[in-house]
Amino acid sequence: SYMNRNLTWVDRLTPFRVLLLVLDRQPRELASRHLYATQLLRSWYAGSRMLERTALIVLSRDGLVEIVVGHQCKLVLSDGIARHFSLKAMELLASHVADTPDASRRVADTGQKLVYYVAFTVRSRTQATAMSMRSMSMFMMMFMMMTIVATKQQQARRYAELYGYNYRYAGMYG
């Protein structure tokens, strides 16, 4: 399905993972909901580094959404963006009650959109981070080359001072 394809792309193309869990109900209070989702993630990945690299989307048929993000995954999907996505998804679930009376269909549609946005954000920001890392390594290589050239020039000056060779006029008179 379309949803599985988006989740698989994140898994294959990035070091991160996005999971979707659909429940009948989840805690109504924000703090309780967040704690519940965090504990779920910890229980699944306890002792694994995937705990730090995973974003868990918890979607329920009662219209509530929570997204928890592992520590390393926050580099590409911050808590603020995750919170924004979950609020928009809850608005979407609430607004389609008249259009789509079937709760399962509303949850499936919202889940598909939410998975797309979270997966797209993780993939695109991971690619941007990789490009910036490449740029940084290129700048480091340029700096090393400039340092090598400067070192060679300094060695030439010392050689000239030591042996009395005037390197400034070497091109014109020597």
XYZ file of N, CA, C and O in Angstrom:
696
model
N 0.833 -1.194 0.000
C 0.000 0.000 0.000
C 0.876 1.256 0.000
O 2.084 1.211 0.227
N 0.249 2.372 -0.220
C 0.931 3.660 -0.274
C 1.608 3.988 1.056
O 2.733 4.486 1.094
N 0.924 3.682 2.145
C 1.456 3.972 3.474
C 2.710 3.138 3.744
O 3.720 3.648 4.216
N 2.650 1.851 3.435
C 3.810 0.976 3.639
C 5.001 1.417 2.802
O 6.141 1.327 3.239
N 4.733 1.881 1.593
C 5.810 2.339 0.711
C 6.541 3.524 1.335
O 7.774 3.573 1.334
N 5.808 4.476 1.888
C 6.440 5.635 2.531
C 7.263 5.221 3.749
O 8.357 5.715 3.966
N 6.726 4.310 4.546
C 7.447 3.853 5.730
C 8.701 3.076 5.332
O 9.756 3.216 5.953
N 8.613 2.281 4.276
C 9.755 1.499 3.808
C 10.838 2.405 3.246
O 12.030 2.157 3.451
N 10.457 3.460 2.532
C 11.453 4.394 1.982
C 12.280 5.021 3.092
O 13.486 5.162 2.971
N 11.635 5.424 4.152
C 12.369 6.010 5.285
C 13.340 4.981 5.845
O 14.502 5.280 6.104
N 12.875 3.761 5.998
C 13.700 2.693 6.568
C 14.903 2.380 5.679
O 16.006 2.141 6.171
N 14.721 2.393 4.374
C 15.803 2.047 3.448
C 16.753 3.191 3.153
O 17.941 2.976 2.949
N 16.235 4.409 3.079
C 17.038 5.539 2.618
C 17.644 6.388 3.723
O 18.447 7.271 3.449
N 17.244 6.155 4.951
C 17.750 6.957 6.059
C 18.127 6.028 7.215
O 17.717 4.870 7.232
N 18.863 6.544 8.182
C 19.148 5.724 9.367
C 17.986 5.713 10.360
O 18.097 5.150 11.438
N 16.865 6.334 9.990
C 15.730 6.489 10.897
C 14.595 5.537 10.539
O 14.595 4.925 9.477
N 13.616 5.466 11.437
C 12.449 4.619 11.224
C 11.213 5.392 11.674
O 11.234 6.063 12.691
N 10.136 5.255 10.907
C 8.844 5.837 11.263
C 7.865 4.683 11.401
O 7.763 3.841 10.507
N 7.168 4.628 12.541
C 6.184 3.575 12.806
C 4.809 4.198 13.005
O 4.692 5.292 13.553
N 3.782 3.478 12.577
C 2.399 3.909 12.767
C 1.677 2.853 13.581
O 1.727 1.666 13.262
N 1.021 3.288 14.645
C 0.211 2.411 15.485
C -1.200 2.985 15.536
O -1.382 4.159 15.859
N -2.186 2.159 15.206
C -3.589 2.585 15.257
C -4.264 1.840 16.408
O -4.222 0.618 16.475
N -4.882 2.621 17.294
C -5.554 2.082 18.481
C -7.028 2.470 18.471
O -7.431 3.408 17.775
N -7.820 1.790 19.278
C -9.220 2.200 19.457
C -9.291 3.487 20.270
O -10.034 4.401 19.936
N -8.510 3.525 21.360
C -8.492 4.701 22.247
C -7.086 4.893 22.772
O -6.288 3.968 22.830
N -6.822 6.138 23.185
C -5.588 6.452 23.904
C -5.916 7.533 24.925
O -6.998 8.124 24.875
N -5.026 7.789 25.875
C -5.330 8.780 26.921
C -5.704 10.145 26.332
O -5.124 10.591 25.344
N -6.676 10.796 26.944
C -7.158 12.089 26.435
C -6.208 13.232 26.787
O -6.078 14.172 26.026
N -5.579 13.176 27.955
C -4.659 14.238 28.371
C -3.381 14.189 27.559
O -2.823 13.116 27.347
N -2.879 15.349 27.154
C -1.678 15.420 26.321
C -0.472 14.767 26.992
O 0.222 13.947 26.383
N -0.224 15.103 28.245
C 0.947 14.559 28.943
C 0.849 13.038 29.088
O 1.836 12.325 28.884
N -0.336 12.539 29.405
C -0.541 11.090 29.551
C -0.375 10.387 28.207
O 0.208 9.305 28.127
N -0.900 11.013 27.164
C -0.795 10.445 25.821
C 0.669 10.366 25.387
O 1.123 9.359 24.844
N 1.418 11.426 25.655
C 2.831 11.472 25.294
C 3.622 10.423 26.085
O 4.462 9.709 25.522
N 3.340 10.314 27.362
C 4.014 9.328 28.201
C 3.684 7.907 27.743
O 4.571 7.043 27.675
N 2.430 7.663 27.399
C 2.006 6.345 26.920
C 2.766 5.962 25.640
O 3.303 4.855 25.532
N 2.830 6.889 24.679
C 3.522 6.618 23.412
C 5.021 6.429 23.639
O 5.642 5.547 23.038
N 5.603 7.217 24.521
C 7.027 7.093 24.830
C 7.318 5.739 25.464
O 8.302 5.078 25.117
N 6.457 5.305 26.380
C 6.652 4.001 27.021
C 6.486 2.852 26.030
O 7.195 1.853 26.112
N 5.566 3.001 25.077
C 5.420 1.990 24.031
C 6.714 1.857 23.231
O 7.207 0.752 23.001
N 7.238 2.994 22.816
C 8.472 3.002 22.025
C 9.625 2.379 22.815
O 10.385 1.565 22.283
N 9.729 2.742 24.082
C 10.792 2.178 24.931
C 10.641 0.673 25.119
O 11.617 -0.054 25.147
N 9.401 0.209 25.271
C 9.203 -1.229 25.482
C 9.550 -2.020 24.221
O 10.040 -3.145 24.313
N 9.314 -1.439 23.037
C 9.620 -2.144 21.795
C 11.116 -2.172 21.494
O 11.624 -3.141 20.962
N 11.802 -1.079 21.802
C 13.209 -0.947 21.409
C 14.169 -0.852 22.585
O 15.273 -0.329 22.433
N 13.796 -1.333 23.736
C 14.669 -1.256 24.912
C 16.020 -1.899 24.606
O 16.090 -3.020 24.118
N 17.087 -1.171 24.855
C 18.432 -1.681 24.632
C 18.901 -1.611 23.193
O 19.997 -2.041 22.875
N 18.109 -1.089 22.303
C 18.474 -0.989 20.886
C 18.698 0.473 20.514
O 18.029 1.364 21.037
N 19.606 0.705 19.583
C 19.830 2.094 19.162
C 18.688 2.619 18.295
O 18.596 3.800 18.034
N 17.785 1.727 17.836
C 16.634 2.191 17.067
C 15.671 2.998 17.941
O 14.876 3.768 17.419
N 15.765 2.843 19.264
C 14.960 3.656 20.168
C 15.232 5.137 19.912
O 14.313 5.947 19.878
N 16.499 5.474 19.707
C 16.895 6.868 19.489
C 16.578 7.361 18.079
O 16.530 8.552 17.835
N 16.381 6.425 17.146
C 16.243 6.787 15.731
C 14.834 6.604 15.189
O 14.644 6.558 13.981
N 13.850 6.492 16.061
C 12.494 6.166 15.624
C 11.511 7.270 15.968
O 11.601 7.878 17.025
N 10.574 7.492 15.051
C 9.423 8.358 15.300
C 8.195 7.459 15.299
O 7.975 6.697 14.350
N 7.427 7.503 16.372
C 6.224 6.677 16.506
C 4.993 7.566 16.397
O 4.842 8.523 17.159
N 4.132 7.232 15.447
C 2.851 7.929 15.272
C 1.775 7.041 15.882
O 1.587 5.906 15.453
N 1.095 7.559 16.895
C -0.006 6.813 17.522
C -1.294 7.535 17.167
O -1.506 8.682 17.544
N -2.129 6.827 16.431
C -3.381 7.378 15.909
C -4.508 6.533 16.496
O -4.412 5.305 16.514
N -5.570 7.177 16.999
C -6.663 6.383 17.590
C -7.996 6.756 16.956
O -8.173 7.869 16.458
N -8.905 5.797 17.011
C -10.230 5.981 16.408
C -11.072 7.007 17.162
O -12.089 7.465 16.647
N -10.639 7.369 18.369
C -11.369 8.399 19.117
C -10.899 9.811 18.751
O -11.282 10.786 19.388
N -10.073 9.930 17.718
C -9.696 11.240 17.180
C -8.448 11.853 17.773
O -8.177 13.037 17.558
N -7.654 11.090 18.501
C -6.441 11.630 19.119
C -5.201 11.120 18.391
O -5.180 9.995 17.891
N -4.184 11.971 18.355
C -2.931 11.641 17.669
C -1.778 12.082 18.545
O -1.810 13.164 19.134
N -0.766 11.247 18.626
C 0.469 11.596 19.338
C 1.649 11.104 18.507
O 1.608 10.004 17.959
N 2.678 11.934 18.407
C 3.908 11.549 17.714
C 5.054 11.742 18.696
O 5.252 12.847 19.208
N 5.776 10.658 18.978
C 6.969 10.751 19.829
C 8.191 10.485 18.957
O 8.147 9.664 18.041
N 9.251 11.190 19.281
C 10.445 11.165 18.444
C 11.650 10.804 19.298
O 11.867 11.393 20.359
N 12.432 9.820 18.836
C 13.658 9.442 19.524
C 14.677 10.559 19.487
O 14.609 11.462 18.642
N 15.643 10.502 20.392
C 16.609 11.590 20.562
C 17.360 11.934 19.267
O 17.438 13.096 18.884
N 17.924 10.949 18.579
C 18.663 11.240 17.347
C 17.734 11.638 16.208
O 18.109 12.428 15.347
N 16.539 11.109 16.214
C 15.566 11.446 15.173
C 15.128 12.912 15.266
O 14.671 13.496 14.289
N 15.298 13.503 16.463
C 14.927 14.909 16.645
C 15.791 15.844 15.802
O 15.438 16.998 15.604
N 16.915 15.339 15.297
C 17.753 16.141 14.412
C 17.023 16.462 13.112
O 17.284 17.489 12.490
N 16.120 15.579 12.701
C 15.395 15.790 11.450
C 13.891 16.017 11.654
O 13.215 16.489 10.738
N 13.367 15.660 12.816
C 11.953 15.865 13.120
C 11.848 16.321 14.573
O 11.838 15.514 15.496
N 11.801 17.618 14.762
C 11.795 18.170 16.119
C 10.463 17.891 16.811
O 9.461 17.579 16.166
N 10.460 18.037 18.123
C 9.225 17.860 18.891
C 8.162 18.865 18.454
O 6.970 18.542 18.417
N 8.591 20.083 18.129
C 7.642 21.114 17.691
C 6.943 20.744 16.392
O 5.724 20.915 16.254
N 7.700 20.235 15.441
C 7.100 19.819 14.166
C 6.199 18.610 14.389
O 5.096 18.540 13.844
N 6.643 17.664 15.206
C 5.829 16.491 15.508
C 4.514 16.912 16.164
O 3.437 16.406 15.818
N 4.580 17.854 17.097
C 3.377 18.352 17.768
C 2.441 19.039 16.767
O 1.221 18.860 16.790
N 3.009 19.833 15.868
C 2.224 20.517 14.831
C 1.498 19.495 13.945
O 0.305 19.629 13.680
N 2.231 18.448 13.511
C 1.621 17.403 12.687
C 0.487 16.706 13.441
O -0.564 16.426 12.855
N 0.688 16.423 14.715
C -0.362 15.720 15.456
C -1.595 16.611 15.653
O -2.725 16.132 15.552
N -1.392 17.906 15.899
C -2.540 18.820 16.037
C -3.322 18.927 14.730
O -4.559 18.909 14.729
N -2.614 19.050 13.621
C -3.281 19.129 12.314
C -4.041 17.838 12.002
O -5.125 17.879 11.433
N -3.457 16.707 12.376
C -4.131 15.428 12.144
C -5.406 15.330 12.983
O -6.435 14.833 12.504
N -5.363 15.816 14.235
C -6.569 15.794 15.081
C -7.641 16.720 14.507
O -8.830 16.386 14.526
N -7.211 17.864 13.960
C -8.179 18.760 13.309
C -8.809 18.079 12.096
O -10.011 18.186 11.868
N -7.990 17.392 11.334
C -8.472 16.682 10.152
C -9.458 15.576 10.540
O -10.504 15.419 9.907
N -9.142 14.835 11.580
C -10.052 13.782 12.047
C -11.393 14.366 12.498
O -12.452 13.809 12.215
N -11.342 15.486 13.189
C -12.568 16.116 13.698
C -13.394 16.751 12.571
O -14.626 16.718 12.611
N -12.727 17.290 11.564
C -13.450 17.999 10.503
C -14.148 17.064 9.535
O -15.096 17.459 8.872
N -13.719 15.822 9.430
C -14.310 14.891 8.468
C -15.410 14.011 9.060
O -15.837 13.058 8.433
N -15.890 14.341 10.249
C -16.928 13.527 10.881
C -18.211 13.566 10.053
O -18.837 12.534 9.818
N -18.608 14.737 9.554
C -19.829 14.852 8.758
C -19.649 14.218 7.375
O -20.562 13.561 6.865
N -18.464 14.413 6.772
C -18.209 13.878 5.426
C -18.094 12.357 5.419
O -18.614 11.691 4.538
N -17.362 11.835 6.390
C -17.088 10.398 6.454
C -17.508 9.876 7.823
O -16.734 9.930 8.773
N -18.739 9.379 7.931
C -19.201 8.897 9.237
C -18.451 7.644 9.718
O -18.409 7.373 10.912
N -17.839 6.903 8.796
C -17.098 5.700 9.155
C -15.756 6.097 9.777
O -14.872 6.614 9.105
N -15.618 5.834 11.082
C -14.396 6.220 11.808
C -13.161 5.525 11.249
O -12.091 6.129 11.165
N -13.282 4.294 10.825
C -12.133 3.553 10.287
C -11.604 4.209 9.015
O -10.399 4.299 8.802
N -12.519 4.669 8.159
C -12.107 5.330 6.910
C -11.410 6.665 7.217
O -10.413 7.016 6.592
N -11.950 7.428 8.181
C -11.325 8.704 8.565
C -9.919 8.470 9.106
O -8.982 9.181 8.761
N -9.782 7.467 9.955
C -8.475 7.158 10.547
C -7.500 6.723 9.459
O -6.341 7.138 9.452
N -7.966 5.898 8.515
C -7.088 5.434 7.432
C -6.629 6.598 6.561
O -5.433 6.695 6.219
N -7.548 7.488 6.212
C -7.186 8.652 5.381
C -6.204 9.567 6.110
O -5.204 9.999 5.541
N -6.495 9.850 7.364
C -5.616 10.715 8.151
C -4.263 10.057 8.363
O -3.222 10.704 8.260
N -4.266 8.767 8.645
C -3.017 8.032 8.831
C -2.148 8.080 7.596
O -0.926 8.262 7.680
N -2.776 7.935 6.433
C -2.027 7.980 5.177
C -1.374 9.343 4.984
O -0.191 9.434 4.638
N -2.121 10.407 5.232
C -1.566 11.763 5.079
C -0.467 12.025 6.103
O 0.577 12.588 5.782
N -0.701 11.611 7.328
C 0.267 11.843 8.392
C 1.569 11.088 8.130
O 2.660 11.641 8.297
N 1.460 9.844 7.712
C 2.653 9.055 7.385
C 3.421 9.724 6.253
O 4.648 9.814 6.286
N 2.701 10.228 5.253
C 3.376 10.901 4.137
C 4.163 12.113 4.639
O 5.340 12.272 4.310
N 3.538 12.978 5.433
C 4.206 14.195 5.884
C 5.390 13.913 6.804
O 6.444 14.524 6.679
N 5.222 12.983 7.724
C 6.322 12.645 8.634
C 7.466 12.008 7.849
O 8.627 12.375 8.012
N 7.138 11.053 6.973
C 8.168 10.377 6.181
C 8.891 11.365 5.268
O 10.123 11.333 5.138
N 8.135 12.255 4.630
C 8.748 13.251 3.745
C 9.691 14.162 4.532
O 10.802 14.457 4.075
N 9.269 14.602 5.692
C 10.110 15.480 6.516
C 11.399 14.774 6.918
O 12.485 15.339 6.793
N 11.288 13.540 7.369
C 12.481 12.795 7.792
C 13.413 12.570 6.606
O 14.619 12.798 6.699
N 12.853 12.132 5.465
C 13.697 11.866 4.287
C 14.371 13.123 3.777
O 15.571 13.137 3.514
N 13.616 14.198 3.605
C 14.186 15.409 3.010
C 15.218 16.052 3.929
O 16.267 16.508 3.471
N 14.959 16.075 5.223
C 15.930 16.682 6.143
C 17.169 15.826 6.305
O 18.250 16.338 6.535
N 17.021 14.512 6.179
C 18.188 13.630 6.233
C 19.073 13.883 5.027
O 20.296 13.947 5.136
N 18.470 14.048 3.854
C 19.237 14.324 2.641
C 19.934 15.666 2.742
O 21.084 15.806 2.346
N 19.254 16.670 3.289
C 19.884 17.987 3.445
C 21.059 17.908 4.412
O 22.103 18.522 4.187
N 20.919 17.139 5.476
C 22.010 16.971 6.437
C 23.193 16.279 5.772
O 24.348 16.669 5.972
N 22.911 15.264 4.963
C 23.992 14.562 4.266
C 24.712 15.497 3.307
O 25.941 15.462 3.196
N 23.952 16.373 2.625
C 24.597 17.320 1.700
C 25.453 18.308 2.468
O 26.551 18.645 2.028
N 24.986 18.775 3.609
C 25.786 19.728 4.369
C 27.039 19.055 4.917
O 28.095 19.677 5.010
N 26.950 17.765 5.263
C 28.134 17.036 5.712
C 29.141 16.898 4.576
O 30.340 17.036 4.777
N 28.650 16.643 3.361
C 29.552 16.560 2.206
C 30.234 17.900 1.972
O 31.421 17.952 1.686
N 29.469 18.965 2.074
C 30.044 20.300 1.878
C 31.116 20.576 2.927
O 32.181 21.108 2.604
N 30.835 20.204 4.164
C 31.803 20.442 5.222
C 33.079 19.645 4.976
O 34.185 20.164 5.147
N 32.968 18.395 4.528
C 34.180 17.618 4.270
C 34.944 18.205 3.085
O 36.173 18.194 3.072
N 34.238 18.762 2.105
C 34.915 19.400 0.978
C 35.677 20.643 1.460
O 36.827 20.866 1.070
N 35.075 21.434 2.328
C 35.758 22.616 2.863
C 36.968 22.217 3.700
O 38.000 22.882 3.657
N 36.847 21.135 4.428
C 37.993 20.666 5.220
C 39.140 20.236 4.309
O 40.309 20.523 4.585
N 38.816 19.578 3.198
C 39.861 19.181 2.254
C 40.528 20.413 1.647
O 41.751 20.460 1.497
N 39.728 21.430 1.305
C 40.305 22.667 0.755
C 41.209 23.321 1.786
O 42.297 23.805 1.449
N 40.799 23.353 3.032
C 41.612 23.943 4.090
C 42.930 23.190 4.246
O 43.991 23.795 4.389
N 42.856 21.857 4.192
C 44.081 21.058 4.289
C 45.021 21.368 3.125
O 46.240 21.510 3.321
N 44.490 21.496 1.926
C 45.337 21.800 0.763
C 45.977 23.176 0.908
O 47.158 23.353 0.614
N 45.197 24.152 1.387
C 45.752 25.496 1.588
C 46.834 25.466 2.663
O 47.855 26.137 2.542
N 46.621 24.671 3.688
C 47.614 24.543 4.759
C 48.898 23.912 4.232
O 50.000 24.351 4.567
N 48.758 22.906 3.395
C 49.933 22.255 2.806
C 50.714 23.240 1.945
O 51.945 23.323 2.020
N 50.020 24.026 1.136
C 50.685 25.028 0.280
C 51.386 26.062 1.143
O 52.545 26.419 0.890
N 50.713 26.546 2.186
C 51.324 27.540 3.073
C 52.555 26.966 3.774
O 53.575 27.651 3.926
N 52.483 25.721 4.175
C 53.623 25.071 4.830
C 54.804 24.961 3.878
O 55.958 25.221 4.260
N 54.534 24.600 2.631
C 55.608 24.504 1.631
C 56.244 25.867 1.378
O 57.458 25.984 1.237
N 55.421 26.908 1.316
C 55.973 28.259 1.113
C 56.837 28.668 2.304
O 57.897 29.267 2.136
N 56.383 28.337 3.492
C 57.148 28.666 4.694
C 58.478 27.897 4.707
O 59.520 28.465 5.055
N 58.461 26.651 4.290
C 59.693 25.870 4.206
C 60.643 26.472 3.177
O 61.862 26.520 3.393
N 60.123 26.959 2.061
C 60.959 27.581 1.028
C 61.610 28.843 1.574
O 62.792 29.119 1.311
N 60.851 29.641 2.341
C 61.420 30.857 2.928
C 62.556 30.508 3.905
O 63.607 31.148 3.915
N 62.315 29.527 4.755
C 63.350 29.117 5.716
C 64.598 28.602 5.005
O 65.726 28.881 5.407
N 64.413 27.842 3.958
C 65.532 27.325 3.177
C 66.348 28.491 2.603
O 67.576 28.493 2.651
N 65.611 29.485 2.079
C 66.283 30.640 1.488
C 67.044 31.425 2.551
O 68.169 31.880 2.309
N 66.431 31.591 3.721
C 67.110 32.322 4.789
C 68.339 31.558 5.285
O 69.378 32.155 5.565
N 68.225 30.276 5.349
C 69.307 29.441 5.836
C 70.486 29.399 4.864
O 71.641 29.513 5.263
N 70.194 29.301 3.571
C 71.259 29.158 2.576
C 71.513 30.424 1.760
O 72.275 30.399 0.815
N 70.845 31.511 2.112
C 71.106 32.787 1.473
C 70.523 32.940 0.088
O 70.974 33.771 -0.686
N 69.543 32.203 -0.256
C 68.914 32.297 -1.567
C 67.751 33.266 -1.469
O 66.881 33.137 -0.621
N 67.702 34.261 -2.324
C 66.636 35.254 -2.293
C 65.470 34.752 -3.149
O 65.477 34.900 -4.361
N 64.483 34.182 -2.500
C 63.367 33.576 -3.216
C 62.485 34.605 -3.910
O 61.781 34.308 -4.842
N 62.536 35.874 -3.488
C 61.691 36.904 -4.099
C 62.129 37.199 -5.524
O 61.312 37.493 -6.373
N 63.410 37.095 -5.758
C 63.903 37.450 -7.090
C 64.247 36.210 -7.929
O 64.826 36.287 -8.979
N 63.880 35.050 -7.428
C 64.218 33.811 -8.108
C 63.575 33.745 -9.485
O 64.204 33.289 -10.438
N 62.390 34.245 -9.620
C 61.715 34.186 -10.914
C 62.285 35.165 -11.906
O 62.373 34.903 -13.100
N 62.715 36.363 -11.445
C 63.172 37.393 -12.378
C 64.638 37.222 -12.740
O 65.020 37.410 -13.875
N 65.491 36.862 -11.788
C 66.931 36.863 -12.054
C 67.558 35.475 -12.014
O 68.699 35.329 -12.391
N 66.855 34.490 -11.481
C 67.519 33.235 -11.243
C 67.185 32.241 -12.252
O 67.637 31.390 -12.784
